[in-house]
Amino acid sequence: MSDVFKSGFVAIVGRPNVGKSTLLNQIIGQKIAIMSDKAQTTRNKIQGVYTTNDAQVVFIDTPGIHKPKHKLGDFMVKVALNTFREVDMIFFVIDADAGYGRGDEFIIEKLKRVEETPIFLLINKIDLVEPEVLLDLIAKYSEMLDFEEIIPISALQGNNLGTLLEETTKHLAEGPMYYPADQVTDHPERFIISELIREQVLKFTHEEVPHSVAVVIEGIEVNPETHKLHIMAQIIVERSTQKGILIGKQGQMLKQIGMRARKEIELLLGSKVYLEIWVKVQKGWRDKEHFLNDYGFDHDEY
């Protein structure tokens, strides 16, 4: 063990769907951020804590930076951009397979205003591209911003994550241990449970349904007879047609979502769970501040 203990906060930023949550989960070694092939999966900041004998790094997974279409989208982009001034280092993640996009240009313009904070460019999904594509991307992005480090990775495969963590620790200053060594996230279990339910909704639904969904945990209690945890959750949608899709024929869709979510929650908690889910319509909730606040997207904070 080194005489010097280092610590700091690192923001993971980028366009939607570039693999930020996959990267966070891979670093931490367990699922704390939900993953989906749908864009804009992450809506709030999710902190993962990585601790070794010599360092503690608090990684902040942020919503994908995109052009907002409603107040929820506006909230998500503000959350991501505001982390720039709260952290000791920034990981800017791009998707090697998708290549350069206008959204990257927007993010780089914002990053140019960041002073003194080291910025790493992480080129993700390198397992999906040829070496020459990777070299072209390195050349292009190097011209746009003077990155502290450029590290090609595969978050899914774990390629180069050892190098990434080594370089991250090198660039951190001496500091305290902010969290106990065995803690992997600062989020309460209720938040992660609601996210695990929402993840299954994203997996099973298509088109407009995924982005119109919020999940609220109404209660968690222990059944005195079975000693099982009884979790009561409400899935919020914007239209009655979406409610119909989520419930499905004879309730089969909701049953599937509940069964898959229950398995994930049991893995998280290490105990048997009885999960009760129902669906509620709240018209236009994504554009109404009092609903956003009720569902955990506090506009006033940003």
mmCIF file of C-alpha atoms in Angstrom:
data_model
loop_
_atom_site.group_PDB
_atom_site.id
_atom_site.type_symbol
_atom_site.label_atom_id
_atom_site.label_comp_id
_atom_site.label_asym_id
_atom_site.label_seq_id
_atom_site.Cartn_x
_atom_site.Cartn_y
_atom_site.Cartn_z
ATOM 1 C CA MET A 1 0.000 0.000 0.000
ATOM 2 C CA SER A 2 1.250 3.475 -0.943
ATOM 3 C CA ASP A 3 1.849 6.159 1.716
ATOM 4 C CA VAL A 4 -0.316 8.531 -0.329
ATOM 5 C CA PHE A 5 -4.069 7.905 -0.631
ATOM 6 C CA LYS A 6 -5.702 9.554 -3.643
ATOM 7 C CA SER A 7 -9.358 10.296 -4.267
ATOM 8 C CA GLY A 8 -11.658 12.279 -6.500
ATOM 9 C CA PHE A 9 -14.838 12.531 -8.531
ATOM 10 C CA VAL A 10 -15.007 11.641 -12.232
ATOM 11 C CA ALA A 11 -17.934 12.545 -14.538
ATOM 12 C CA ILE A 12 -18.757 10.148 -17.379
ATOM 13 C CA VAL A 13 -20.331 12.206 -20.176
ATOM 14 C CA GLY A 14 -21.291 11.748 -23.814
ATOM 15 C CA ARG A 15 -24.149 11.420 -26.257
ATOM 16 C CA PRO A 16 -26.994 8.980 -25.487
ATOM 17 C CA ASN A 17 -26.252 5.290 -25.991
ATOM 18 C CA VAL A 18 -22.436 5.444 -26.152
ATOM 19 C CA GLY A 19 -22.002 2.927 -23.292
ATOM 20 C CA LYS A 20 -21.571 5.155 -20.216
ATOM 21 C CA SER A 21 -23.670 2.966 -17.903
ATOM 22 C CA THR A 22 -22.013 -0.218 -19.188
ATOM 23 C CA LEU A 23 -18.625 1.356 -18.399
ATOM 24 C CA LEU A 24 -19.693 2.304 -14.868
ATOM 25 C CA ASN A 25 -21.043 -1.180 -14.117
ATOM 26 C CA GLN A 26 -17.899 -2.820 -15.501
ATOM 27 C CA ILE A 27 -15.622 -0.638 -13.356
ATOM 28 C CA ILE A 28 -17.655 -1.197 -10.191
ATOM 29 C CA GLY A 29 -18.068 -4.908 -10.876
ATOM 30 C CA GLN A 30 -21.837 -5.034 -10.397
ATOM 31 C CA LYS A 31 -24.960 -3.466 -11.838
ATOM 32 C CA ILE A 32 -25.783 -0.090 -10.318
ATOM 33 C CA ALA A 33 -26.824 1.680 -13.536
ATOM 34 C CA ILE A 34 -29.466 0.224 -15.833
ATOM 35 C CA MET A 35 -28.583 -0.611 -19.402
ATOM 36 C CA SER A 36 -30.685 -0.617 -22.549
ATOM 37 C CA ASP A 37 -30.336 -0.247 -26.294
ATOM 38 C CA LYS A 38 -32.798 2.665 -26.058
ATOM 39 C CA ALA A 39 -31.275 6.153 -26.016
ATOM 40 C CA GLN A 40 -31.583 8.366 -22.911
ATOM 41 C CA THR A 41 -31.809 5.443 -20.483
ATOM 42 C CA THR A 42 -30.034 7.268 -17.646
ATOM 43 C CA ARG A 43 -32.081 10.202 -16.296
ATOM 44 C CA ASN A 44 -30.335 11.123 -13.048
ATOM 45 C CA LYS A 45 -26.736 11.187 -11.909
ATOM 46 C CA ILE A 46 -25.712 7.728 -10.723
ATOM 47 C CA GLN A 47 -22.609 7.483 -8.560
ATOM 48 C CA GLY A 48 -20.440 4.373 -8.439
ATOM 49 C CA VAL A 49 -17.634 4.081 -5.903
ATOM 50 C CA TYR A 50 -14.404 2.288 -6.858
ATOM 51 C CA THR A 51 -11.980 1.692 -3.970
ATOM 52 C CA THR A 52 -8.499 0.138 -3.829
ATOM 53 C CA ASN A 53 -5.798 0.176 -1.139
ATOM 54 C CA ASP A 54 -4.377 3.371 -2.609
ATOM 55 C CA ALA A 55 -7.340 5.285 -4.006
ATOM 56 C CA GLN A 56 -11.064 5.895 -4.091
ATOM 57 C CA VAL A 57 -12.703 7.139 -7.272
ATOM 58 C CA VAL A 58 -16.346 8.208 -7.330
ATOM 59 C CA PHE A 59 -17.615 7.827 -10.900
ATOM 60 C CA ILE A 60 -20.721 9.809 -11.900
ATOM 61 C CA ASP A 61 -22.735 8.357 -14.779
ATOM 62 C CA THR A 62 -24.721 11.181 -16.378
ATOM 63 C CA PRO A 63 -27.696 11.311 -18.772
ATOM 64 C CA GLY A 64 -26.802 11.394 -22.460
ATOM 65 C CA ILE A 65 -26.436 14.971 -23.709
ATOM 66 C CA HIS A 66 -29.070 15.547 -26.415
ATOM 67 C CA LYS A 67 -31.457 18.184 -27.774
ATOM 68 C CA PRO A 68 -34.322 18.294 -25.238
ATOM 69 C CA LYS A 69 -37.942 17.894 -26.396
ATOM 70 C CA HIS A 70 -39.639 18.377 -23.005
ATOM 71 C CA LYS A 71 -38.886 19.483 -19.434
ATOM 72 C CA LEU A 72 -37.616 16.024 -18.467
ATOM 73 C CA GLY A 73 -35.093 16.180 -21.335
ATOM 74 C CA ASP A 74 -34.115 19.694 -20.257
ATOM 75 C CA PHE A 75 -33.549 18.409 -16.707
ATOM 76 C CA MET A 76 -31.391 15.508 -17.987
ATOM 77 C CA VAL A 77 -29.108 17.738 -20.069
ATOM 78 C CA LYS A 78 -28.684 20.220 -17.179
ATOM 79 C CA VAL A 79 -27.752 17.352 -14.849
ATOM 80 C CA ALA A 80 -25.023 16.221 -17.259
ATOM 81 C CA LEU A 81 -23.592 19.682 -18.018
ATOM 82 C CA ASN A 82 -23.595 20.766 -14.371
ATOM 83 C CA THR A 83 -21.325 17.877 -13.382
ATOM 84 C CA PHE A 84 -18.512 19.559 -15.370
ATOM 85 C CA ARG A 85 -17.920 22.008 -12.535
ATOM 86 C CA GLU A 86 -18.407 19.483 -9.700
ATOM 87 C CA VAL A 87 -15.681 16.967 -10.532
ATOM 88 C CA ASP A 88 -11.908 16.471 -10.550
ATOM 89 C CA MET A 89 -11.830 14.741 -13.937
ATOM 90 C CA ILE A 90 -14.087 14.160 -16.948
ATOM 91 C CA PHE A 91 -14.413 11.071 -19.141
ATOM 92 C CA PHE A 92 -15.844 12.043 -22.526
ATOM 93 C CA VAL A 93 -17.124 8.776 -24.049
ATOM 94 C CA ILE A 94 -17.722 8.353 -27.776
ATOM 95 C CA ASP A 95 -18.988 5.367 -29.740
ATOM 96 C CA ALA A 96 -16.332 4.192 -32.221
ATOM 97 C CA ASP A 97 -18.918 2.276 -34.227
ATOM 98 C CA ALA A 98 -21.289 5.263 -34.587
ATOM 99 C CA GLY A 99 -18.427 7.632 -35.437
ATOM 100 C CA TYR A 100 -18.424 11.420 -35.155
ATOM 101 C CA GLY A 101 -21.764 13.179 -34.660
ATOM 102 C CA ARG A 102 -23.009 16.746 -34.306
ATOM 103 C CA GLY A 103 -23.848 15.992 -30.682
ATOM 104 C CA ASP A 104 -20.135 15.424 -30.015
ATOM 105 C CA GLU A 105 -19.344 18.869 -31.428
ATOM 106 C CA PHE A 106 -21.870 20.420 -28.998
ATOM 107 C CA ILE A 107 -20.310 18.584 -26.032
ATOM 108 C CA ILE A 108 -16.772 19.544 -27.063
ATOM 109 C CA GLU A 109 -17.789 23.215 -27.237
ATOM 110 C CA LYS A 110 -18.992 22.901 -23.621
ATOM 111 C CA LEU A 111 -15.808 21.048 -22.605
ATOM 112 C CA LYS A 112 -13.654 23.849 -24.046
ATOM 113 C CA ARG A 113 -14.967 26.104 -21.260
ATOM 114 C CA VAL A 114 -13.718 23.715 -18.574
ATOM 115 C CA GLU A 115 -10.553 25.038 -16.964
ATOM 116 C CA GLU A 116 -7.830 22.906 -15.345
ATOM 117 C CA THR A 117 -9.952 19.740 -15.004
ATOM 118 C CA PRO A 118 -8.263 16.851 -16.899
ATOM 119 C CA ILE A 119 -10.443 15.465 -19.703
ATOM 120 C CA PHE A 120 -9.965 11.909 -21.004
ATOM 121 C CA LEU A 121 -11.375 10.889 -24.374
ATOM 122 C CA LEU A 122 -12.623 7.301 -24.168
ATOM 123 C CA ILE A 123 -13.278 5.703 -27.538
ATOM 124 C CA ASN A 124 -15.712 2.918 -26.686
ATOM 125 C CA LYS A 125 -16.828 -0.188 -28.641
ATOM 126 C CA ILE A 126 -13.411 -0.673 -30.253
ATOM 127 C CA ASP A 127 -14.282 -4.364 -30.625
ATOM 128 C CA LEU A 128 -16.732 -3.337 -33.366
ATOM 129 C CA VAL A 129 -14.361 -1.354 -35.641
ATOM 130 C CA GLU A 130 -11.239 -1.845 -37.748
ATOM 131 C CA PRO A 131 -7.915 -0.323 -36.532
ATOM 132 C CA GLU A 132 -7.884 2.336 -39.290
ATOM 133 C CA VAL A 133 -11.298 3.626 -38.161
ATOM 134 C CA LEU A 134 -9.922 3.973 -34.638
ATOM 135 C CA LEU A 135 -6.833 5.863 -35.865
ATOM 136 C CA ASP A 136 -9.025 8.253 -37.887
ATOM 137 C CA LEU A 137 -11.169 8.978 -34.817
ATOM 138 C CA ILE A 138 -8.102 9.644 -32.657
ATOM 139 C CA ALA A 139 -6.766 12.097 -35.270
ATOM 140 C CA LYS A 140 -10.127 13.877 -35.680
ATOM 141 C CA TYR A 141 -10.889 14.342 -31.982
ATOM 142 C CA SER A 142 -7.296 15.310 -31.152
ATOM 143 C CA GLU A 143 -7.683 18.327 -33.432
ATOM 144 C CA MET A 144 -10.874 19.406 -31.663
ATOM 145 C CA LEU A 145 -9.647 19.402 -28.055
ATOM 146 C CA ASP A 146 -6.373 18.910 -26.198
ATOM 147 C CA PHE A 147 -7.305 15.790 -24.221
ATOM 148 C CA GLU A 148 -5.187 14.754 -21.240
ATOM 149 C CA GLU A 149 -5.398 11.119 -22.385
ATOM 150 C CA ILE A 150 -7.033 9.264 -25.282
ATOM 151 C CA ILE A 151 -7.853 5.669 -24.338
ATOM 152 C CA PRO A 152 -9.612 3.207 -26.669
ATOM 153 C CA ILE A 153 -11.808 0.796 -24.649
ATOM 154 C CA SER A 154 -14.544 -1.779 -24.878
ATOM 155 C CA ALA A 155 -16.770 -1.261 -21.841
ATOM 156 C CA LEU A 156 -18.690 -4.447 -22.641
ATOM 157 C CA GLN A 157 -15.601 -6.651 -23.057
ATOM 158 C CA GLY A 158 -13.522 -4.870 -20.400
ATOM 159 C CA ASN A 159 -10.694 -4.054 -22.863
ATOM 160 C CA ASN A 160 -8.170 -1.491 -21.543
ATOM 161 C CA LEU A 161 -10.098 -0.770 -18.327
ATOM 162 C CA GLY A 162 -7.003 -1.630 -16.265
ATOM 163 C CA THR A 163 -5.028 1.033 -18.145
ATOM 164 C CA LEU A 164 -7.903 3.491 -17.774
ATOM 165 C CA LEU A 165 -8.087 3.054 -13.985
ATOM 166 C CA GLU A 166 -4.294 3.288 -13.663
ATOM 167 C CA GLU A 167 -4.187 6.566 -15.605
ATOM 168 C CA THR A 168 -7.174 7.919 -13.679
ATOM 169 C CA THR A 169 -5.475 7.310 -10.325
ATOM 170 C CA LYS A 170 -2.256 8.941 -11.602
ATOM 171 C CA HIS A 171 -4.123 12.166 -12.363
ATOM 172 C CA LEU A 172 -5.933 12.385 -9.025
ATOM 173 C CA ALA A 173 -4.672 14.435 -6.094
ATOM 174 C CA GLU A 174 -4.150 13.210 -2.554
ATOM 175 C CA GLY A 175 -7.486 13.070 -0.749
ATOM 176 C CA PRO A 176 -9.715 11.347 1.797
ATOM 177 C CA MET A 177 -11.842 8.199 1.566
ATOM 178 C CA TYR A 178 -15.325 9.635 1.019
ATOM 179 C CA TYR A 179 -17.226 6.354 1.411
ATOM 180 C CA PRO A 180 -16.637 3.091 3.312
ATOM 181 C CA ALA A 181 -14.416 0.723 1.318
ATOM 182 C CA ASP A 182 -17.241 -1.776 0.721
ATOM 183 C CA GLN A 183 -19.796 0.782 -0.525
ATOM 184 C CA VAL A 184 -20.369 0.776 -4.299
ATOM 185 C CA THR A 185 -23.021 3.480 -4.741
ATOM 186 C CA ASP A 186 -24.482 6.438 -2.848
ATOM 187 C CA HIS A 187 -28.019 5.790 -4.091
ATOM 188 C CA PRO A 188 -30.657 4.404 -1.731
ATOM 189 C CA GLU A 189 -31.997 0.929 -2.509
ATOM 190 C CA ARG A 190 -35.410 2.405 -3.420
ATOM 191 C CA PHE A 191 -33.838 4.322 -6.304
ATOM 192 C CA ILE A 192 -31.983 1.281 -7.662
ATOM 193 C CA ILE A 193 -35.096 -0.933 -7.316
ATOM 194 C CA SER A 194 -37.164 1.594 -9.302
ATOM 195 C CA GLU A 195 -34.441 1.696 -11.970
ATOM 196 C CA LEU A 196 -34.318 -2.114 -12.235
ATOM 197 C CA ILE A 197 -38.088 -2.148 -12.873
ATOM 198 C CA ARG A 198 -37.747 0.628 -15.472
ATOM 199 C CA GLU A 199 -34.961 -1.343 -17.172
ATOM 200 C CA GLN A 200 -37.362 -4.225 -17.815
ATOM 201 C CA VAL A 201 -39.973 -1.821 -19.197
ATOM 202 C CA LEU A 202 -37.319 -0.544 -21.630
ATOM 203 C CA LYS A 203 -36.451 -4.097 -22.686
ATOM 204 C CA PHE A 204 -40.036 -5.187 -23.353
ATOM 205 C CA THR A 205 -41.546 -2.065 -24.941
ATOM 206 C CA HIS A 206 -40.925 -0.076 -28.118
ATOM 207 C CA GLU A 207 -41.576 3.264 -29.836
ATOM 208 C CA GLU A 208 -42.953 5.974 -27.546
ATOM 209 C CA VAL A 209 -43.558 3.866 -24.420
ATOM 210 C CA PRO A 210 -39.994 3.656 -22.919
ATOM 211 C CA HIS A 211 -39.449 7.411 -22.716
ATOM 212 C CA SER A 212 -42.888 8.066 -21.244
ATOM 213 C CA VAL A 213 -42.324 5.813 -18.226
ATOM 214 C CA ALA A 214 -41.426 6.654 -14.637
ATOM 215 C CA VAL A 215 -41.340 4.185 -11.741
ATOM 216 C CA VAL A 216 -42.274 5.157 -8.188
ATOM 217 C CA ILE A 217 -41.730 2.826 -5.215
ATOM 218 C CA GLU A 218 -44.828 3.224 -3.048
ATOM 219 C CA GLY A 219 -43.650 1.041 -0.197
ATOM 220 C CA ILE A 220 -41.247 -1.660 1.011
ATOM 221 C CA GLU A 221 -42.197 -3.830 3.970
ATOM 222 C CA VAL A 222 -41.352 -7.258 5.389
ATOM 223 C CA ASN A 223 -44.121 -9.857 5.454
ATOM 224 C CA PRO A 224 -44.130 -11.089 9.104
ATOM 225 C CA GLU A 225 -45.220 -14.594 8.080
ATOM 226 C CA THR A 226 -43.035 -15.357 5.033
ATOM 227 C CA HIS A 227 -40.233 -12.875 5.930
ATOM 228 C CA LYS A 228 -40.214 -11.911 2.238
ATOM 229 C CA LEU A 229 -39.786 -8.281 1.255
ATOM 230 C CA HIS A 230 -43.015 -6.909 -0.188
ATOM 231 C CA ILE A 231 -42.253 -4.156 -2.710
ATOM 232 C CA MET A 232 -45.088 -2.030 -4.101
ATOM 233 C CA ALA A 233 -44.269 -0.126 -7.280
ATOM 234 C CA GLN A 234 -46.216 2.124 -9.605
ATOM 235 C CA ILE A 235 -45.334 2.498 -13.293
ATOM 236 C CA ILE A 236 -46.378 5.931 -14.565
ATOM 237 C CA VAL A 237 -47.231 6.449 -18.257
ATOM 238 C CA GLU A 238 -48.625 9.414 -20.190
ATOM 239 C CA ARG A 239 -51.480 7.794 -22.158
ATOM 240 C CA SER A 240 -54.058 5.051 -21.662
ATOM 241 C CA THR A 241 -52.843 3.340 -24.860
ATOM 242 C CA GLN A 242 -49.400 3.038 -23.244
ATOM 243 C CA LYS A 243 -51.020 1.544 -20.147
ATOM 244 C CA GLY A 244 -52.699 -1.053 -22.360
ATOM 245 C CA ILE A 245 -49.392 -1.947 -24.024
ATOM 246 C CA LEU A 246 -47.652 -2.308 -20.651
ATOM 247 C CA ILE A 247 -50.345 -4.518 -19.167
ATOM 248 C CA GLY A 248 -50.639 -6.606 -22.346
ATOM 249 C CA LYS A 249 -53.126 -9.297 -23.288
ATOM 250 C CA GLN A 250 -54.527 -10.840 -20.103
ATOM 251 C CA GLY A 251 -51.817 -9.019 -18.149
ATOM 252 C CA GLN A 252 -48.999 -11.034 -19.723
ATOM 253 C CA MET A 253 -46.658 -8.099 -20.499
ATOM 254 C CA LEU A 254 -46.816 -6.727 -16.939
ATOM 255 C CA LYS A 255 -46.327 -10.239 -15.564
ATOM 256 C CA GLN A 256 -43.149 -10.663 -17.670
ATOM 257 C CA ILE A 257 -41.798 -7.263 -16.612
ATOM 258 C CA GLY A 258 -42.508 -8.049 -12.967
ATOM 259 C CA MET A 259 -40.918 -11.506 -13.102
ATOM 260 C CA ARG A 260 -37.684 -10.251 -14.720
ATOM 261 C CA ALA A 261 -37.482 -7.216 -12.422
ATOM 262 C CA ARG A 262 -38.050 -9.377 -9.337
ATOM 263 C CA LYS A 263 -35.066 -11.585 -10.280
ATOM 264 C CA GLU A 264 -32.807 -8.544 -10.670
ATOM 265 C CA ILE A 265 -34.019 -7.075 -7.350
ATOM 266 C CA GLU A 266 -33.420 -10.400 -5.565
ATOM 267 C CA LEU A 267 -29.856 -10.428 -6.948
ATOM 268 C CA LEU A 268 -29.343 -6.891 -5.667
ATOM 269 C CA LEU A 269 -30.787 -7.504 -2.197
ATOM 270 C CA GLY A 270 -29.745 -11.120 -1.723
ATOM 271 C CA SER A 271 -33.220 -12.064 -0.454
ATOM 272 C CA LYS A 272 -36.590 -13.269 -1.741
ATOM 273 C CA VAL A 273 -38.980 -10.567 -2.900
ATOM 274 C CA TYR A 274 -42.707 -10.288 -3.582
ATOM 275 C CA LEU A 275 -43.071 -7.540 -6.195
ATOM 276 C CA GLU A 276 -46.445 -5.903 -6.733
ATOM 277 C CA ILE A 277 -46.686 -3.580 -9.744
ATOM 278 C CA TRP A 278 -49.543 -1.524 -11.147
ATOM 279 C CA VAL A 279 -49.756 1.032 -13.972
ATOM 280 C CA LYS A 280 -51.122 4.578 -13.673
ATOM 281 C CA VAL A 281 -51.776 7.198 -16.387
ATOM 282 C CA GLN A 282 -50.529 10.730 -15.642
ATOM 283 C CA LYS A 283 -51.051 12.823 -18.776
ATOM 284 C CA GLY A 284 -48.044 14.880 -19.910
ATOM 285 C CA TRP A 285 -46.027 14.237 -16.724
ATOM 286 C CA ARG A 286 -42.704 14.849 -18.501
ATOM 287 C CA ASP A 287 -43.646 18.497 -19.072
ATOM 288 C CA LYS A 288 -45.102 19.297 -15.636
ATOM 289 C CA GLU A 289 -42.696 20.400 -12.938
ATOM 290 C CA HIS A 290 -44.738 19.178 -9.961
ATOM 291 C CA PHE A 291 -44.797 15.653 -11.423
ATOM 292 C CA LEU A 292 -41.073 15.814 -12.250
ATOM 293 C CA ASN A 293 -40.371 16.799 -8.639
ATOM 294 C CA ASP A 294 -42.672 14.062 -7.307
ATOM 295 C CA TYR A 295 -40.923 11.431 -9.413
ATOM 296 C CA GLY A 296 -37.394 12.415 -8.363
ATOM 297 C CA PHE A 297 -36.411 14.891 -11.092
ATOM 298 C CA ASP A 298 -36.051 18.048 -9.040
ATOM 299 C CA HIS A 299 -35.811 20.922 -11.527
ATOM 300 C CA ASP A 300 -34.957 23.477 -8.836
ATOM 301 C CA GLU A 301 -31.655 21.734 -8.056
ATOM 302 C CA TYR A 302 -30.365 22.543 -11.544
#
